[in-house]
mmCIF file of C-alpha atoms in Angstrom:
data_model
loop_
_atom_site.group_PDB
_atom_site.id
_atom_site.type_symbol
_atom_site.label_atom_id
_atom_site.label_comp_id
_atom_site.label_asym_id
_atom_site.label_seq_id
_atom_site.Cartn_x
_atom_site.Cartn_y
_atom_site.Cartn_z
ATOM 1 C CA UNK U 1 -6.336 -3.794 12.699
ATOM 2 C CA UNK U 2 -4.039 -7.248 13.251
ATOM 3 C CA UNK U 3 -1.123 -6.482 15.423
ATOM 4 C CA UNK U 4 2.144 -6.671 12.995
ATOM 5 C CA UNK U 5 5.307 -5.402 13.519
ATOM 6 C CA UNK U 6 8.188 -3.465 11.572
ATOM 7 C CA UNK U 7 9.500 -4.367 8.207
ATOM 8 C CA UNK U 8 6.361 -7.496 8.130
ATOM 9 C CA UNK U 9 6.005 -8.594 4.725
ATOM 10 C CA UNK U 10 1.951 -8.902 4.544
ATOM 11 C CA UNK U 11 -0.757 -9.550 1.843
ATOM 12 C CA UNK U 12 -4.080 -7.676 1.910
ATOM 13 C CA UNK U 13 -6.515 -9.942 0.354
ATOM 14 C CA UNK U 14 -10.191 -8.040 0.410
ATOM 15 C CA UNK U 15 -13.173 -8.913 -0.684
ATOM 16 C CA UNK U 16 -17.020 -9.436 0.125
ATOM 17 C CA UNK U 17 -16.390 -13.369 0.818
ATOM 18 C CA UNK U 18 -19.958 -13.898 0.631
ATOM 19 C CA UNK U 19 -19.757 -16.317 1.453
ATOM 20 C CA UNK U 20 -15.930 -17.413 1.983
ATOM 21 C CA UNK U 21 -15.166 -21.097 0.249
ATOM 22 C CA UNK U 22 -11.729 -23.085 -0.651
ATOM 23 C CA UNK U 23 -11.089 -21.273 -3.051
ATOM 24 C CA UNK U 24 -10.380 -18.498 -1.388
ATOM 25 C CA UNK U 25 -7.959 -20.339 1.048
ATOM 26 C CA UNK U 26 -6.116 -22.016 -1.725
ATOM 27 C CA UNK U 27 -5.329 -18.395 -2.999
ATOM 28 C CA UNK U 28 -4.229 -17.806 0.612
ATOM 29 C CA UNK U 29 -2.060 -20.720 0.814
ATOM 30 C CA UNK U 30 -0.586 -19.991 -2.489
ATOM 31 C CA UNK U 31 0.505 -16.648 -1.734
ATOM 32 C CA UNK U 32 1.638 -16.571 1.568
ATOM 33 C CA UNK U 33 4.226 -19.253 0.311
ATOM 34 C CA UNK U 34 4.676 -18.072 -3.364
ATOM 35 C CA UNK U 35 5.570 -14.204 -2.191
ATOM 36 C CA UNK U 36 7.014 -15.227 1.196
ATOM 37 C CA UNK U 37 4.862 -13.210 3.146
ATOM 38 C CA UNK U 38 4.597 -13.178 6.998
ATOM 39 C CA UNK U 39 1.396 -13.201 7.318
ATOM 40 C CA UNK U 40 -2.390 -11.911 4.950
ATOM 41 C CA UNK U 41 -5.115 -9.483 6.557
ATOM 42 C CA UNK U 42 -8.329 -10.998 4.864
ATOM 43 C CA UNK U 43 -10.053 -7.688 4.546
ATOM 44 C CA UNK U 44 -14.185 -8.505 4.848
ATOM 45 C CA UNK U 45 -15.416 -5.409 2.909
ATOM 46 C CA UNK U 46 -18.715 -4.111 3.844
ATOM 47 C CA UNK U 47 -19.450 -4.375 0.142
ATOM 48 C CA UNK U 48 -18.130 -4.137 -3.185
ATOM 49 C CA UNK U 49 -19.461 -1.214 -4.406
ATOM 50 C CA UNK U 50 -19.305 -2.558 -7.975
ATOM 51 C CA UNK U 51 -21.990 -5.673 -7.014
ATOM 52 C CA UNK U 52 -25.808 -6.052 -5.835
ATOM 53 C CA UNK U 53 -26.185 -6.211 -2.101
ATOM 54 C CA UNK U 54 -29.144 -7.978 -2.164
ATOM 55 C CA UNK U 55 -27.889 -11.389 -1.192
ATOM 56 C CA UNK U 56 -24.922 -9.776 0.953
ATOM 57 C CA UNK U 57 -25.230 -11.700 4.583
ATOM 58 C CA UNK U 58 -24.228 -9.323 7.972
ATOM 59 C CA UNK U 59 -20.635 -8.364 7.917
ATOM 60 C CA UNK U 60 -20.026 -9.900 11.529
ATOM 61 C CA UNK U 61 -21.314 -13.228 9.892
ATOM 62 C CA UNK U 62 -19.225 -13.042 6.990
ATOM 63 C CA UNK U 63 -15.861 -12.569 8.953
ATOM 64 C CA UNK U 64 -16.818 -15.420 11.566
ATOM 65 C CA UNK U 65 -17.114 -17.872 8.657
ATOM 66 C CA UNK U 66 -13.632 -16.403 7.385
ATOM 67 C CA UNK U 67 -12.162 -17.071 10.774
ATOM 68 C CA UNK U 68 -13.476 -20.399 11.428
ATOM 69 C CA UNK U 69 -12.352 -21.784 7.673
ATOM 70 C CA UNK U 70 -8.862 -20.052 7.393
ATOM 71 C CA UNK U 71 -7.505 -21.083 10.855
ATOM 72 C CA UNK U 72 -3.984 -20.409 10.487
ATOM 73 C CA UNK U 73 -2.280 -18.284 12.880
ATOM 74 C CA UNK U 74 -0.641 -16.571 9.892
ATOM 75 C CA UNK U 75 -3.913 -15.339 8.484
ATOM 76 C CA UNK U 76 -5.562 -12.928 10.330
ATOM 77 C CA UNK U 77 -9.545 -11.952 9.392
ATOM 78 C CA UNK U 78 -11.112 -8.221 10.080
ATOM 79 C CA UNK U 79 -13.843 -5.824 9.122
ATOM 80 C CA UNK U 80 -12.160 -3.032 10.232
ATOM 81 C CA UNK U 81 -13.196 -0.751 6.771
ATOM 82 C CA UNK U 82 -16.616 -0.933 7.924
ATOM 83 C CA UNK U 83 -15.755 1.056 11.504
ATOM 84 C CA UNK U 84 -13.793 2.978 9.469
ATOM 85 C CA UNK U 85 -16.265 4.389 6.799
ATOM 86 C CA UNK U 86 -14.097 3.300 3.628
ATOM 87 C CA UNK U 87 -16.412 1.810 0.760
ATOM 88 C CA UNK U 88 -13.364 2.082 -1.721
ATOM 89 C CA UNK U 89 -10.331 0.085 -1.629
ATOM 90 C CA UNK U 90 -7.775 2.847 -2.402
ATOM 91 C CA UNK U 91 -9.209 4.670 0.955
ATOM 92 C CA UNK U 92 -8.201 1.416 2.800
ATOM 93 C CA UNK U 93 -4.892 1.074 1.513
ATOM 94 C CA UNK U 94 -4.245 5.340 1.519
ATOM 95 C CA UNK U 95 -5.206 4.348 4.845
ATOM 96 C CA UNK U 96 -2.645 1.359 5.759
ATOM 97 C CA UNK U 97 0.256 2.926 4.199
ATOM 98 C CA UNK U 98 0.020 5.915 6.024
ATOM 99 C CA UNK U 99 -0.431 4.787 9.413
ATOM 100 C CA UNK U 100 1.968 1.702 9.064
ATOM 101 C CA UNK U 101 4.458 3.343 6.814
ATOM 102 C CA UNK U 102 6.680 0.492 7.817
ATOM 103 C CA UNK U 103 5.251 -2.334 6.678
ATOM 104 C CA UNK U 104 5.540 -3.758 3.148
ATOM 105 C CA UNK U 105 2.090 -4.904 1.939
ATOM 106 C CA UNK U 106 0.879 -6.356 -0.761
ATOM 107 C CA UNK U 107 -2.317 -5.973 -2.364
ATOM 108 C CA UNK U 108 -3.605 -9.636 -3.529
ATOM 109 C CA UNK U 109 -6.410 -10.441 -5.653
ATOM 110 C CA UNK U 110 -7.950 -12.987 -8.239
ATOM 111 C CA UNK U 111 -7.183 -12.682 -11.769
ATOM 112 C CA UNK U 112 -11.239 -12.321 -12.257
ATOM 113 C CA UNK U 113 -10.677 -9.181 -10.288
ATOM 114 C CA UNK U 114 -8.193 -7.505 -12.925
ATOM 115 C CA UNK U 115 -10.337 -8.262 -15.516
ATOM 116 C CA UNK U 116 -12.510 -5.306 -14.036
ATOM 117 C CA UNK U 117 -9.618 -3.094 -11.925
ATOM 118 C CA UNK U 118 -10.152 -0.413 -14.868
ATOM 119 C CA UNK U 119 -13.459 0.148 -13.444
ATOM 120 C CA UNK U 120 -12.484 0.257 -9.596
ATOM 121 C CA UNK U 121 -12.896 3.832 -8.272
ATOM 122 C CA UNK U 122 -8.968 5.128 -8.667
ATOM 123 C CA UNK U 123 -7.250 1.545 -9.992
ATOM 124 C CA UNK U 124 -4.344 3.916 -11.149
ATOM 125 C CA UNK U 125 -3.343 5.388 -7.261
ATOM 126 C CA UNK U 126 -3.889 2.145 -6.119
ATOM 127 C CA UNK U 127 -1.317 -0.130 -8.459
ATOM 128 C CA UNK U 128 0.647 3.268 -7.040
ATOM 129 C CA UNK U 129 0.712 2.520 -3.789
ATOM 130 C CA UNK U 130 1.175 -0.812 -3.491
ATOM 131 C CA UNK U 131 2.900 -4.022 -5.440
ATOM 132 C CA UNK U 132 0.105 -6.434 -6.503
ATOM 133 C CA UNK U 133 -0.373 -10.082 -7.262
ATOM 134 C CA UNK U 134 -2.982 -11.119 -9.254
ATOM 135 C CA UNK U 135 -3.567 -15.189 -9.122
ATOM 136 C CA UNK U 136 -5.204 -16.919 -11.969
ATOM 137 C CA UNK U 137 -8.431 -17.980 -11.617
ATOM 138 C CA UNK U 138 -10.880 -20.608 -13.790
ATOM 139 C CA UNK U 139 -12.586 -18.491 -16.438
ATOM 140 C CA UNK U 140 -9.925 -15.721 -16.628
ATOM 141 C CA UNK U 141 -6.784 -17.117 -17.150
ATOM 142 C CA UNK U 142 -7.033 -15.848 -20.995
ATOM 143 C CA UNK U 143 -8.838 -13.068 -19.930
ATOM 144 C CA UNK U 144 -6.708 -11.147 -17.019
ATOM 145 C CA UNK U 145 -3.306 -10.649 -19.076
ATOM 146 C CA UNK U 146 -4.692 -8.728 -21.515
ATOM 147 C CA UNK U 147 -7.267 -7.032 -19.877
ATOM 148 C CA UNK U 148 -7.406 -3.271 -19.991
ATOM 149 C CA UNK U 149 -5.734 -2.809 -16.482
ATOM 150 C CA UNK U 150 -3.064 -5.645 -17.318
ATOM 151 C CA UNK U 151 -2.488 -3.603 -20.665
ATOM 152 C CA UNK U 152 -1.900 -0.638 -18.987
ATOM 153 C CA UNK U 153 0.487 -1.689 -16.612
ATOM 154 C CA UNK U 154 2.251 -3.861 -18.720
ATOM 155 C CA UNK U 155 5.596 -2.600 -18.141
ATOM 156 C CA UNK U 156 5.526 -2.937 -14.358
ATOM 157 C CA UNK U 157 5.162 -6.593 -14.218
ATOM 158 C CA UNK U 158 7.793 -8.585 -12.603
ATOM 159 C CA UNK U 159 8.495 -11.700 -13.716
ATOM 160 C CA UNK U 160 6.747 -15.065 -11.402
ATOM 161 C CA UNK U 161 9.750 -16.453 -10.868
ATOM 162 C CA UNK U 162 10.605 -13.275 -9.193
ATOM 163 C CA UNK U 163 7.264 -13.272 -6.725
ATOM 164 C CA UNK U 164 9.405 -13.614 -3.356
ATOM 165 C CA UNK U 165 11.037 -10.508 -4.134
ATOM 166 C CA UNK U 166 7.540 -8.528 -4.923
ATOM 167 C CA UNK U 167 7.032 -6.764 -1.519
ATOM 168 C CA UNK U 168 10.307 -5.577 -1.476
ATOM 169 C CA UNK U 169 9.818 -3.504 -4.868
ATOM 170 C CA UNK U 170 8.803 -0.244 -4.926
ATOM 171 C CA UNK U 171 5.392 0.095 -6.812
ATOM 172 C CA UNK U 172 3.952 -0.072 -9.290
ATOM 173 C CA UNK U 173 5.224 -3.385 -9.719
ATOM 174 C CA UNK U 174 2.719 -6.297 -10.014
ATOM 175 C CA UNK U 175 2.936 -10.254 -10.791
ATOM 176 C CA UNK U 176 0.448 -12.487 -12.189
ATOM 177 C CA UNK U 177 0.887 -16.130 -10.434
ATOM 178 C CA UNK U 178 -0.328 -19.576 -11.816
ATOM 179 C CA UNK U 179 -0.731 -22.576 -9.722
ATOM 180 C CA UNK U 180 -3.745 -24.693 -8.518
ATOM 181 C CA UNK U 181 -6.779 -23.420 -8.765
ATOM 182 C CA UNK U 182 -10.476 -24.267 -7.427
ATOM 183 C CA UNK U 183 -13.959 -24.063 -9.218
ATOM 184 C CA UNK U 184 -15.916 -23.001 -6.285
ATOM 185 C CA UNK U 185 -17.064 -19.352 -6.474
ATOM 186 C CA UNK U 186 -19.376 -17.275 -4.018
ATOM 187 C CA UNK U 187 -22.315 -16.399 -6.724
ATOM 188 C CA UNK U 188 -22.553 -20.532 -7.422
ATOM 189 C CA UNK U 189 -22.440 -21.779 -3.553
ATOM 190 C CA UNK U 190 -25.475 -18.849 -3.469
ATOM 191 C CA UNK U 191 -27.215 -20.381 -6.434
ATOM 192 C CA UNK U 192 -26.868 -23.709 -4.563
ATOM 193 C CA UNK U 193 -28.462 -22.405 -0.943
ATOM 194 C CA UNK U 194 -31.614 -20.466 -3.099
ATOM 195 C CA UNK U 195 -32.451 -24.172 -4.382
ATOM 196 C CA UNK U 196 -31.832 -26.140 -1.246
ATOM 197 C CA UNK U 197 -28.403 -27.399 -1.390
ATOM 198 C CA UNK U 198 -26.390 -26.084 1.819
ATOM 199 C CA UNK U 199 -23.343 -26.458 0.035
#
């Protein structure tokens, strides 16, 4: 794990990041500033288990293309689920919380994400143990507030004007951010390779 110290505000922002684009470290960028956090842990998942692993590239590939894009000494890149076991993000997190009980993380993700929490293997325990902040993304901006997760937990959101004081609140407690966005996703720079384009 990144070295962090007592009472650190920081974001956990996971994913498969295969690969990792500007998109990703606009969402970074946003969020770090947006919910004053000291630093993010970019979590390189060994694979979501809700997605084909067909086209998934080596995990020690995937978090040296993190590192080398999001070069800020605030953001700090690891694939320590995979030497851990954890397939599921509610193991990682059960995980965090317990061993750094002191630390106030935040669970990030992109609103394309809550369109599907309802189907992540125990959404419920993890909205428990941790505030979130879901950031809008192109193609789910209608989508995400209403979704069937967003429903659910309707009466723990905090309002986004409110966002620096998120990891301070005791969860559930969740806010959905606006702000600049990107069009670049993983699945189209993939697309792109398959037919020759590098980018």
């Amino acid at each position: 794990m990144p070295p962090s110290g007592t009472g650190m505000r920081i974001g956990l922002f996971g994913g498969s990041f295969n690969p990792i684009h500007e998109g990703h470290a606009l969402v970074i960028e946003e969020t770090l500033r947006r919910l004053d956090l000291d630093m993010i842990w970019v979590l390189v998942t060994p694979g979501n288990p809700l997605k084909d692993h067909k086209e998934l590239a080596p995990l020690a590939e995937r978090v040296i293309a993190a590192r080398k894009l999001l070069n800020n000494p605030r953001v700090r890149v690891t694939g320590f689920e995979a030497a851990h076991g954890f397939t599921y993000t509610w193991q990682t997190l059960r995980f965090l919380t317990t061993a750094l009980p002191d630390r106030r993380f935040v669970w990030i993700m992109g609103a394309d994400n809550l369109v599907d929490f309802h189907r992540w293997q125990r959404w419920r325990d993890i909205a428990e143990m941790l505030p979130m902040a879901v950031y809008v993304r192109p193609g789910s901006g209608r989508r995400a507030p209403v979704s069937q997760a967003a429903s659910a937990l309707s009466r723990y959101r905090v309002d986004e004007d409110d966002a620096t004081r998120l990891a301070l609140l005791p969860p559930p407690a969740w806010v959905y951010l606006h702000g600049r966005q990107s069009p670049l996703s993983s699945s189209a720079i993939r697309a792109r390779r398959q037919h020759g384009n590098p980018k």
